[in-house]
Coordinates of C-alpha atoms and ligand atoms in Angstrom, one line a residue:
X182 CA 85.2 82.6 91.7
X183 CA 83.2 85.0 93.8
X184 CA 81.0 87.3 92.4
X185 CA 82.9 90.7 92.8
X186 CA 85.8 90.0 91.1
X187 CA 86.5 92.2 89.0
X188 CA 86.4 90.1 85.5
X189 CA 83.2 88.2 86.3
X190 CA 80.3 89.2 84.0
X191 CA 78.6 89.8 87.2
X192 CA 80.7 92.3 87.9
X193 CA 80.5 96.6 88.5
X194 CA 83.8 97.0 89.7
X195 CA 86.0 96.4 86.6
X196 CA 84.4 95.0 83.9
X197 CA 87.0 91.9 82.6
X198 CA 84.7 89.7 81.2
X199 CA 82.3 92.0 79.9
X200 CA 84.8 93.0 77.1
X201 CA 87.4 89.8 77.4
X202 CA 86.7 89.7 73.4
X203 CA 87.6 92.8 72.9
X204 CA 90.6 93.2 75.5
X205 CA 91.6 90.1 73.8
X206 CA 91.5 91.4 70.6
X207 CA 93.0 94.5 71.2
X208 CA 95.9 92.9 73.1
X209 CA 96.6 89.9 70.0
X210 CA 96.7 92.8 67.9
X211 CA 98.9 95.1 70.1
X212 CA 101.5 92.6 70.5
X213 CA 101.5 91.5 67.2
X214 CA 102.7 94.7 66.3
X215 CA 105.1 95.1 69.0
X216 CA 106.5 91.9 67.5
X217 CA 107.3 93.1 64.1
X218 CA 109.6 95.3 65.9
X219 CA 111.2 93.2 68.8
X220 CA 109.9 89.9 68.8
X221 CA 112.0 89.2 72.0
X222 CA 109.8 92.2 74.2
X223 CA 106.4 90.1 72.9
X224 CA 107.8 87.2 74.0
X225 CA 108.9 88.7 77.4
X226 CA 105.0 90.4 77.2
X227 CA 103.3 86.9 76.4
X228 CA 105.4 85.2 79.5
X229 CA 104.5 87.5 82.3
X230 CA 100.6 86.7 82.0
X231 CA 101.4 83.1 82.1
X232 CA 103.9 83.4 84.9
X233 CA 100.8 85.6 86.3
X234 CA 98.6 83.2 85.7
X235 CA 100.5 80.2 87.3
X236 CA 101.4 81.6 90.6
X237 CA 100.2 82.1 93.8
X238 CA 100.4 85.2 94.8
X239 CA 100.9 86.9 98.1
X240 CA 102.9 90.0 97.6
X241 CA 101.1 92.3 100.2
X242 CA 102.1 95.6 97.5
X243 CA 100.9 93.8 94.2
X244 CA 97.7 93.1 92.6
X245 CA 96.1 93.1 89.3
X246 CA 94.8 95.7 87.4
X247 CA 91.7 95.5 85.2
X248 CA 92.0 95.2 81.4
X249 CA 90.7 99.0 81.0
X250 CA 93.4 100.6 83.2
X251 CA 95.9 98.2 81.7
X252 CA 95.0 99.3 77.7
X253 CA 94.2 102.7 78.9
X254 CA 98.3 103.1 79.3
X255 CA 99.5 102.0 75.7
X256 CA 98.6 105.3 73.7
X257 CA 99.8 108.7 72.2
X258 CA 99.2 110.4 75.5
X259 CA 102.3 108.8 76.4
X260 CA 103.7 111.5 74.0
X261 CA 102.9 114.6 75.4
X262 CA 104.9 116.6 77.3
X263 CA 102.7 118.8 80.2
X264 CA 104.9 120.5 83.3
X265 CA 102.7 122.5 85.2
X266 CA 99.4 121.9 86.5
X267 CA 95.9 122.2 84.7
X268 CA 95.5 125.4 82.8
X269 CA 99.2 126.3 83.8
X270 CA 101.2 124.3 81.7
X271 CA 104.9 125.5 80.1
X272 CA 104.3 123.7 77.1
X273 CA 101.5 124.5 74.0
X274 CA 99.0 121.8 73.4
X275 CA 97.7 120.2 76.5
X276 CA 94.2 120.7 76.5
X277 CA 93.5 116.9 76.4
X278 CA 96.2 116.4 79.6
X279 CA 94.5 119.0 81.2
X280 CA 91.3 116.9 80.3
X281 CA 92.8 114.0 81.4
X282 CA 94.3 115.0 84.7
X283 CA 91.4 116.9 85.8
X284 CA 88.9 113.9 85.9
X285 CA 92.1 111.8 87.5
X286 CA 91.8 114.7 89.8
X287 CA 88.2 114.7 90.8
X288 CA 87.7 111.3 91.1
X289 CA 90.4 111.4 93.4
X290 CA 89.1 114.2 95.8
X291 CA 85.4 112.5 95.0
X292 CA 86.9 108.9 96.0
X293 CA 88.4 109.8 99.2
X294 CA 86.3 113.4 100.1
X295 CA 89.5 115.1 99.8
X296 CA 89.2 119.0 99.0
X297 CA 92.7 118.8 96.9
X298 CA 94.0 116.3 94.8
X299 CA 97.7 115.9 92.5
X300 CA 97.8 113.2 90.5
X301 CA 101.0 113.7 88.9
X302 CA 103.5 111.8 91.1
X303 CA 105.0 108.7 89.1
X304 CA 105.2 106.1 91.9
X305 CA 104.8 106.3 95.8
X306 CA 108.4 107.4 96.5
X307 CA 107.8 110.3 94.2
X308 CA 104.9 111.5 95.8
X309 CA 106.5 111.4 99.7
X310 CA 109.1 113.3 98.3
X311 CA 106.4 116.1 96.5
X312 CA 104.7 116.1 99.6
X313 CA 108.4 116.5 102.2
X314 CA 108.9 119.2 99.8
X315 CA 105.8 120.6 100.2
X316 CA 105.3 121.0 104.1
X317 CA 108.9 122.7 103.5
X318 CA 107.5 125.3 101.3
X319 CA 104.2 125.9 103.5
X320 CA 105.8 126.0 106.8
X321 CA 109.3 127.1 106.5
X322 CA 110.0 129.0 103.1
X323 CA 106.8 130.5 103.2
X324 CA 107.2 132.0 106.5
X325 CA 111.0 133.2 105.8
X326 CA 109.7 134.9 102.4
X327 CA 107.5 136.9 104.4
X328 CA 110.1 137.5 107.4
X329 CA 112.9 138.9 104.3
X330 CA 109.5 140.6 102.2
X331 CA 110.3 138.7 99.4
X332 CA 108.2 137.1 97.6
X333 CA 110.5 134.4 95.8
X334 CA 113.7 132.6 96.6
X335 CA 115.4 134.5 93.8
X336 CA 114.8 137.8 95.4
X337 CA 116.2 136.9 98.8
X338 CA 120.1 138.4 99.2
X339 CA 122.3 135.9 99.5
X340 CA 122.5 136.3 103.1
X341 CA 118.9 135.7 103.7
X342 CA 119.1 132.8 101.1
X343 CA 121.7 131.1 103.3
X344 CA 119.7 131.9 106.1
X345 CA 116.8 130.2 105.0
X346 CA 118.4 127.5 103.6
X347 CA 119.4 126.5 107.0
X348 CA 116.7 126.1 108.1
X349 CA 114.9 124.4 105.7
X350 CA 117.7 121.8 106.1
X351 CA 117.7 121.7 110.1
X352 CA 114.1 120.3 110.3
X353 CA 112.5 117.3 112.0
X354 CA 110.4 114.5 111.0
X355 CA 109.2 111.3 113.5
X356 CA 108.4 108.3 111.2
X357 CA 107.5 104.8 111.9
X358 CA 110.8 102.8 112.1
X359 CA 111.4 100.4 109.4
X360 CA 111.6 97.4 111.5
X361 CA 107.9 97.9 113.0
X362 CA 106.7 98.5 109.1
X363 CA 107.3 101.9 108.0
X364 CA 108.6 102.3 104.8
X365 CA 112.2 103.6 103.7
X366 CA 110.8 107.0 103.1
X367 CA 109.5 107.6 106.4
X368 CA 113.0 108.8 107.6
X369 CA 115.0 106.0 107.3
X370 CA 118.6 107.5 107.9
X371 CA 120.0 106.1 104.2
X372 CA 117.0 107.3 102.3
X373 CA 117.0 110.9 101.3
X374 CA 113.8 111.3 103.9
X375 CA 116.7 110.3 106.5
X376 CA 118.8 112.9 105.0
X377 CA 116.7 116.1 103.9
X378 CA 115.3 115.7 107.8
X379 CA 116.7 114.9 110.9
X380 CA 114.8 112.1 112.1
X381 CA 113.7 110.1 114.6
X382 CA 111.8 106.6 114.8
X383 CA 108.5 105.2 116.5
X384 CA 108.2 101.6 117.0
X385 CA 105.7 99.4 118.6
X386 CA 105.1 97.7 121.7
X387 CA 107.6 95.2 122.3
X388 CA 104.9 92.6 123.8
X389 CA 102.1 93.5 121.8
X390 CA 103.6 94.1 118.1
X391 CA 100.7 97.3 118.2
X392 CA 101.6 101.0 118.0
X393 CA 102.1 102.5 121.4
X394 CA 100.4 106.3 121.0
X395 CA 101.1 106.8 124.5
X396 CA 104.9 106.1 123.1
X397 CA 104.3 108.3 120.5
X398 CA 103.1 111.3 121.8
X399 CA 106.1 111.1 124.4
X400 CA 108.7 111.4 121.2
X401 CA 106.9 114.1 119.5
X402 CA 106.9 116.1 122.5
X403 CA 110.6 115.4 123.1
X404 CA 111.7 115.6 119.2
X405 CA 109.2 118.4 118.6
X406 CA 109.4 117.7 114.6
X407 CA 107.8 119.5 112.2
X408 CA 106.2 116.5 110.1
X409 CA 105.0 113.3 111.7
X410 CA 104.5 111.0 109.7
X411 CA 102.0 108.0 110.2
X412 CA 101.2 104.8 107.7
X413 CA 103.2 101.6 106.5
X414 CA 104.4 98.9 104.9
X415 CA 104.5 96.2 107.0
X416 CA 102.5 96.4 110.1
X417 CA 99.6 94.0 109.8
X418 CA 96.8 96.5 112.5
X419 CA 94.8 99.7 111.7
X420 CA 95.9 102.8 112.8
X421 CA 94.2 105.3 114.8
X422 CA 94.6 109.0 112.6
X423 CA 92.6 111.1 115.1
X424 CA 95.0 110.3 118.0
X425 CA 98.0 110.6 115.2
X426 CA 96.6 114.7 114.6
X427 CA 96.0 114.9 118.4
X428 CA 99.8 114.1 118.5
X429 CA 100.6 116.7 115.9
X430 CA 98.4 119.2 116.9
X431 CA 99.6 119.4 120.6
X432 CA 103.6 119.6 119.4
X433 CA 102.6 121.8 116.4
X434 CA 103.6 119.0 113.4
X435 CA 102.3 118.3 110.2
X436 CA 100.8 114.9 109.8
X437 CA 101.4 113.5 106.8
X438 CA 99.7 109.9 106.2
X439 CA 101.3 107.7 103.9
X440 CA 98.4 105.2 102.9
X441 CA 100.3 103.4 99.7
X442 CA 99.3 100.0 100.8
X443 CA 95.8 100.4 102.6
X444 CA 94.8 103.4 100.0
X445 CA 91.7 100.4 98.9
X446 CA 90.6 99.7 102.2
X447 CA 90.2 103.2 102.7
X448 CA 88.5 103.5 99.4
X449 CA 86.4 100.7 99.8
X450 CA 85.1 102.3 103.2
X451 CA 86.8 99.6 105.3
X452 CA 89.0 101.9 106.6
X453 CA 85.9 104.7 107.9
X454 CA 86.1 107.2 110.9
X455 CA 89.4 107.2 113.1
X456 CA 90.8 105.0 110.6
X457 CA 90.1 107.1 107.2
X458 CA 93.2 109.4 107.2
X459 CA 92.2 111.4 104.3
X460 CA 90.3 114.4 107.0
X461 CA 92.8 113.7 109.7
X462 CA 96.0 114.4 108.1
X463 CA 97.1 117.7 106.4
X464 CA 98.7 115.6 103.4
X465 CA 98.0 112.1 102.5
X466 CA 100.2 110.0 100.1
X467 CA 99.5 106.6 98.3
X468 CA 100.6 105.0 95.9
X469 CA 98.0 103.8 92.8
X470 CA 98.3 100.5 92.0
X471 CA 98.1 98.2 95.5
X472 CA 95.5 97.6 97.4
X473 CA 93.8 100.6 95.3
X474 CA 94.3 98.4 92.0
X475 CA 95.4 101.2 89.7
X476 CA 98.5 101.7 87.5
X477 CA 102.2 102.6 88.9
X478 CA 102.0 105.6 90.5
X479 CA 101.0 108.1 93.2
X480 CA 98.9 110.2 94.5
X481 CA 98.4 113.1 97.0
X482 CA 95.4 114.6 98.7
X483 CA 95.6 117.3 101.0
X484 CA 94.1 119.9 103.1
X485 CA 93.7 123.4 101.0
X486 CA 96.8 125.1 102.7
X487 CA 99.5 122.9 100.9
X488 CA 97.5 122.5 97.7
X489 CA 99.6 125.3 96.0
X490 CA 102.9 123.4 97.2
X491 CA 101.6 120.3 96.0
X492 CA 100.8 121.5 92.7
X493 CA 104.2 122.9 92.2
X494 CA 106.1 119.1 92.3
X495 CA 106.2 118.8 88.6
X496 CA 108.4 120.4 87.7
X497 CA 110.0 121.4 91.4
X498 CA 110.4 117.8 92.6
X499 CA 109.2 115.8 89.3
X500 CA 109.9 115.0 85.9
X501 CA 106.7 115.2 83.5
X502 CA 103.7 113.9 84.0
X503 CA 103.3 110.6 82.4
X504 CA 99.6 111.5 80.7
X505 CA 98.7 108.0 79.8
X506 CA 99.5 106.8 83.3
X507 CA 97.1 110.2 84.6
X508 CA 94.7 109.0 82.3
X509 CA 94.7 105.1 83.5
X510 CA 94.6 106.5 87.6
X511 CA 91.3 108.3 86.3
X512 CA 89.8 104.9 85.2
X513 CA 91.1 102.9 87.8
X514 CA 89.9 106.2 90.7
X515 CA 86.3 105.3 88.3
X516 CA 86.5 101.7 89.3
X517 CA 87.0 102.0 92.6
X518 CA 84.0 104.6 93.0
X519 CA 81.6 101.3 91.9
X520 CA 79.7 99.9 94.8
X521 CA 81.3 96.5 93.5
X522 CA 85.0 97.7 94.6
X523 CA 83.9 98.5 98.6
X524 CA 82.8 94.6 98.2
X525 CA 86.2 93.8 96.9
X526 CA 87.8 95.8 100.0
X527 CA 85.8 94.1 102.8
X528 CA 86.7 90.7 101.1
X529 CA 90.8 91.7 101.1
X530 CA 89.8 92.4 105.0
X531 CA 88.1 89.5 105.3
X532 CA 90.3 87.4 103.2
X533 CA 93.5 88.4 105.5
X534 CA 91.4 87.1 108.7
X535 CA 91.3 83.9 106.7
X536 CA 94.6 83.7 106.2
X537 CA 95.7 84.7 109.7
X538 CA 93.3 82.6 111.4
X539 CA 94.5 79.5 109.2
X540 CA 98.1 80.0 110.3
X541 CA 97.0 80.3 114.1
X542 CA 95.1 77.1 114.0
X543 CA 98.0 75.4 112.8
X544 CA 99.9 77.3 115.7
X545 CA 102.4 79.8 113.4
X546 CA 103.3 82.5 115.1
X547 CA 101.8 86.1 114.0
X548 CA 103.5 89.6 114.5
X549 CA 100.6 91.1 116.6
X550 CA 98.7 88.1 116.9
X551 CA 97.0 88.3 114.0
X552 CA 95.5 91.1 111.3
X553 CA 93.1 93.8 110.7
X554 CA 93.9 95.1 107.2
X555 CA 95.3 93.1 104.3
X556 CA 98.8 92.2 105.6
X557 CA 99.8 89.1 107.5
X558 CA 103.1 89.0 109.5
X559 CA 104.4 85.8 109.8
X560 CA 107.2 85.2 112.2
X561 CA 108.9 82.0 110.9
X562 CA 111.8 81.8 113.8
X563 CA 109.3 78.7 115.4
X564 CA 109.9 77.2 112.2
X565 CA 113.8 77.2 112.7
X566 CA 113.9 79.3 109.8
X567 CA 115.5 82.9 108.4
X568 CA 112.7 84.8 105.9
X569 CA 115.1 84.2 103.4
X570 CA 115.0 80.7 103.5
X571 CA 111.4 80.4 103.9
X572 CA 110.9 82.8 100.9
X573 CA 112.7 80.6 98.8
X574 CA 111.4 77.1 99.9
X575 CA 107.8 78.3 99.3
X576 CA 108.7 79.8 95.8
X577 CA 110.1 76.5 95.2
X578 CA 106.3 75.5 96.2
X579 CA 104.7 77.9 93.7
X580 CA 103.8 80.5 96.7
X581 CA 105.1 84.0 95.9
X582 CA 106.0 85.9 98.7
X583 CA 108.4 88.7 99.9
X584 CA 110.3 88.5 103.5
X585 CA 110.2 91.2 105.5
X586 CA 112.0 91.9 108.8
X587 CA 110.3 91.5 111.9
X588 CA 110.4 94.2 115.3
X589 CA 113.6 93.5 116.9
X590 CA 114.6 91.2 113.8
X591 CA 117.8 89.0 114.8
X592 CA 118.1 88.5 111.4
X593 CA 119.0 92.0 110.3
X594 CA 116.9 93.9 107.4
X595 CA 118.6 91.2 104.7
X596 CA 118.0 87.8 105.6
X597 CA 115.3 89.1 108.4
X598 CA 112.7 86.5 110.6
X599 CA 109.9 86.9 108.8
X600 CA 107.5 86.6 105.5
X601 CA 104.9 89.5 104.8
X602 CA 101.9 88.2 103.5
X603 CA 98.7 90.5 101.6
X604 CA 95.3 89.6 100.4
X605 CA 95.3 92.1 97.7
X606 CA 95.9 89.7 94.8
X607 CA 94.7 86.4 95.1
X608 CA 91.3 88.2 96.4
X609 CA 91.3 89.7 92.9
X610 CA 91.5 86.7 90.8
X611 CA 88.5 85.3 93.5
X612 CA 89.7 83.3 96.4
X613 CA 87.7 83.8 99.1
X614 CA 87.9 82.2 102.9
X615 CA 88.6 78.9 102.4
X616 CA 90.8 79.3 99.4
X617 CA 92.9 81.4 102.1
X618 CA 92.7 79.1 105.1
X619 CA 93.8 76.6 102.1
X620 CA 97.0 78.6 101.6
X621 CA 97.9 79.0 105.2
X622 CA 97.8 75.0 105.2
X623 CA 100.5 74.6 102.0
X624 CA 102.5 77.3 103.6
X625 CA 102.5 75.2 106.2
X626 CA 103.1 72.6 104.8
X627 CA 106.4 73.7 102.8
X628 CA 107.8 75.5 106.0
X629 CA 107.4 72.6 108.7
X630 CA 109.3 70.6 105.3
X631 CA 112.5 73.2 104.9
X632 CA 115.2 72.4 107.4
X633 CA 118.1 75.0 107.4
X634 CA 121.6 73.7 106.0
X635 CA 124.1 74.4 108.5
X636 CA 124.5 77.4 110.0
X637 CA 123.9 78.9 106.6
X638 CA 121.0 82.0 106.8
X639 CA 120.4 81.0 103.1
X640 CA 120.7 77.6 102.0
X641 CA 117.7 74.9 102.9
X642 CA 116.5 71.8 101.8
X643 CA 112.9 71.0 101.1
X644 CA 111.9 67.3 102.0
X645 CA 111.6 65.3 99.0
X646 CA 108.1 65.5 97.5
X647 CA 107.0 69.0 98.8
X648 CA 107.4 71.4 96.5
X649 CA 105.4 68.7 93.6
X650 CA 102.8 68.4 96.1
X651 CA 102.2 71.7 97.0
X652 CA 102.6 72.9 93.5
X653 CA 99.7 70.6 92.1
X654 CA 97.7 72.4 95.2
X655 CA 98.3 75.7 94.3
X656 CA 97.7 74.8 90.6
X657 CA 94.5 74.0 91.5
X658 CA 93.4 76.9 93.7
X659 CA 94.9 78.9 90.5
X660 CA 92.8 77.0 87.9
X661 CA 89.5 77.4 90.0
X662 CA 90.0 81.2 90.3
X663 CA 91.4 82.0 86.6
X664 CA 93.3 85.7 86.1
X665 CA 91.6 87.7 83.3
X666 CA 89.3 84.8 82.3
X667 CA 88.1 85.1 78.9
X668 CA 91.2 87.2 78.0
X669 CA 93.2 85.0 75.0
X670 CA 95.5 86.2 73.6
Ligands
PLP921 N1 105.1 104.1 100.7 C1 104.8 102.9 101.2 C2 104.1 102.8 102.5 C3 105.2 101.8 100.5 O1 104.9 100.5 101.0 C4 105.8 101.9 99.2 C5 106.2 100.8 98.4 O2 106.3 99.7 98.7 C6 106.1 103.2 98.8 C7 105.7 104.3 99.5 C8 106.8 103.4 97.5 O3 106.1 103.2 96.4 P1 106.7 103.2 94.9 O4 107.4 101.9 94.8 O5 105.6 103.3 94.0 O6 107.7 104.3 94.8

């Protein structure tokens, strides 16, 4: 085990081993209560940190959060209810939420030099849609107010009502399309992003897997939307904000940078310059608890004109704010302020490298050729395989994954050509380097063993003998590089 993870002794970044007595302690005796009630919801409890503990795993979107962010969500803050913002609440009582949410709050803007923080949003999804519904306020109802002189929707007449709803509804948003890794929120036409907007896609370059900003620029001056939206899920290279803003400047857009999965890297000051969204984009999303290691939930920093709009998402866009999950993203937003989590973060980058280099040894093919944050594209159509096959012949193996369609998939988004790989986790528990080049080889090994049956897109075999062998592998990788050592319950 390295000496930044998180639960070493040796560790600043999220003290595990420190207080594994305690967390241990206070875990036996949580779940002993829990029991006394529903026995069946310890049990449940109990078997997810084994199962934890026992696999490998490379979800790009998970990763483990520490002990104190974990117990920090299982109190009586749970109970409040707190619509509104600090100081403005519509409810009595909340002077420890506003406690609570304005540290979440400053860490945040402190974190990631951001002059506005909300903290509210419940997951990622959430937050996109506070922060759509946001640049709608700013730029369009805002204006239209003014235009009627009114200075709320409910004083409009019913024909300037109808007037402005129009256009709130007849505006534009360029996204990164879901097949080159954007995520479903980015206007994808069956998610409500594809339906509040209309939309239009950005993809990459067809021979290089990489954003084309030449490409880019040449829709946004076509589509001339109002909110450009830049980030990902799946696309395995850095992105270039200050040419994203150029492109929004020139056509008049918003940017709005969706950094759920690469929120740590930018954090942990991998992510610096050109490639730190936070002062490039007006708004900036993320979710809390992937690369960034928090709890569930989201996040949004923006520039000072949208702030009010922001703040307005619970309860506008939102139900409550969940306090003891505000008050968990303030001790996770601590954590990653250590100097110990910007080691962490340059590991996850380096860690990916690993990976990627030791599928490219063994000649895999990469989407993009490789990676430069924590995600790894692998294109498993050499390996006569779907991503759905592969998925499930290396779960057989013990390796956790997620498949994940590919640009130009001939697959389709369901059984897809590909398997997205991330750093996130396993760099948590410890691996380092040659733990990764390590997993590329079982990968490996279990794919070049699965032959497709028939002309089935879902059934496989796996040579006799793989999955045991593999298995005892990863078991050992797992044992060397414990989760939550010290932590018994
Ligand atoms: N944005 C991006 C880029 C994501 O990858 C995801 C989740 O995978 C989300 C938003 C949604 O996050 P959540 O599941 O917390 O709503």
């Amino acid at each position: 085990m390295s000496a930044d993870s998180p639960h070493t002794a040796t560790s600043t970044t999220s003290p595990g081993a420190e207080y594994a007595d305690t967390a241990s302690a206070a875990y036996r005796a949580a779940l002993q209560v829990v029991e006394s009630v529903e026995p069946r919801i310890a049990a449940a409890t109990r078997k997810e940190l084994a199962d934890q503990r026992a696999s490998l795993k490379l979800i790009a979107s998970e990763n483990y959060a520490s002990p104190a962010v974990l117990l920090t969500m299982g109190t009586w803050l749970s109970d409040k209810y707190a619509e509104g913002t600090i100081g403005h609440r519509f409810y009595a009582g909340c002077q420890n939420v506003d406690t609570v949410e304005s540290i979440a709050a400053e860490h945040a803007r402190e974190l990631f030099g951001s002059p506005h923080a909300y903290v509210q949003p419940h997951s990622g999804i959430d937050a996109n849609l506070v922060a759509y519904w946001a640049i709608l306020a700013t730029r369009v109802e805002a204006p239209g107010l003014a235009d009627a002189g009114a200075k709320h929707v409910n004083d409009l007449s019913e024909a300037d009502w109808e007037k402005l709803r129009n256009k709130l509804g007849n505006q534009r948003l360029l996204g990164m399309s879901l097949d080159a890794g954007g995520h479903l929120t980015h206007g994808f036409r069956p998610n409500i992003s594809g339906k509040m907007f209309h939309q239009r896609s950005y993809g990459t370059d067809p021979d290089t897997g990489f954003i084309d900003y030449g490409a880019v620029a040449a829709a946004a001056r076509e589509f001339k939307p109002l909110v450009i939206v830049a980030g990902y899920s799946a696309y395995p290279r850095r992105v270039n904000f200050a040419t994203m803003r150029e492109i929004a400047d020139e056509v008049g857009a918003t940017l709005m940078v969706d950094m759920a999965h690469f929120a740590g890297l930018v954090a942990g000051k991998v992510f610096t310059g050109d490639e730190d969204p936070v002062p490039h984009a007006h708004v900036t999303t993320t979710t809390t608890h992937k690369s960034l290691r928090g709890p569930r939930g989201g996040l949004i920093l923006c520039q000072p004109e949208y702030a009010d709009a922001v703040d307005k998402g619970c309860p506008m866009v939102l139900g409550g704010p969940l306090s003891h999950v505000m008050a968990a993203k303030a001790v996770a937003l601590a954590e990653a302020r250590q100097p110990a989590f910007q080691a962490y973060a340059q590991r996850v980058a380096d860690n990916a490298q690993a990976l990627a280099d030791g599928f490219l040894k063994r000649d895999a093919q990469l989407v993009t050729g490789g990676t430069d944050n924590h995600i790894v594209l692998l294109d498993v159509t050499s390996f006569g395989l779907t991503g759905r096959q592969a998925e499930s012949a290396l779960l057989d193996a013990g390796v956790v994954t997620n498949r994940n369609a590919i640009p130009a998939d001939p697959n389709g988004a369901w059984y897809t050509s590909g398997i997205r790989l991330g750093s996130p986790a396993l760099t948590t528990r410890g691996f380092g380097p040659d733990e990764f080049d390590r997993v590329a080889e079982l990968m490996i090994d279990v794919l070049t063993n699965t032959a497709p049956e028939g002309s089935s897109k879902a059934k496989y075999s796996l040579a006799d003998g793989t999955a045991e062998r593999v298995n005892a592998a990863a078991a050992e990788l797992l044992a060397a590089n414990p989760l939550y050592p010290g932590l018994e319950l």
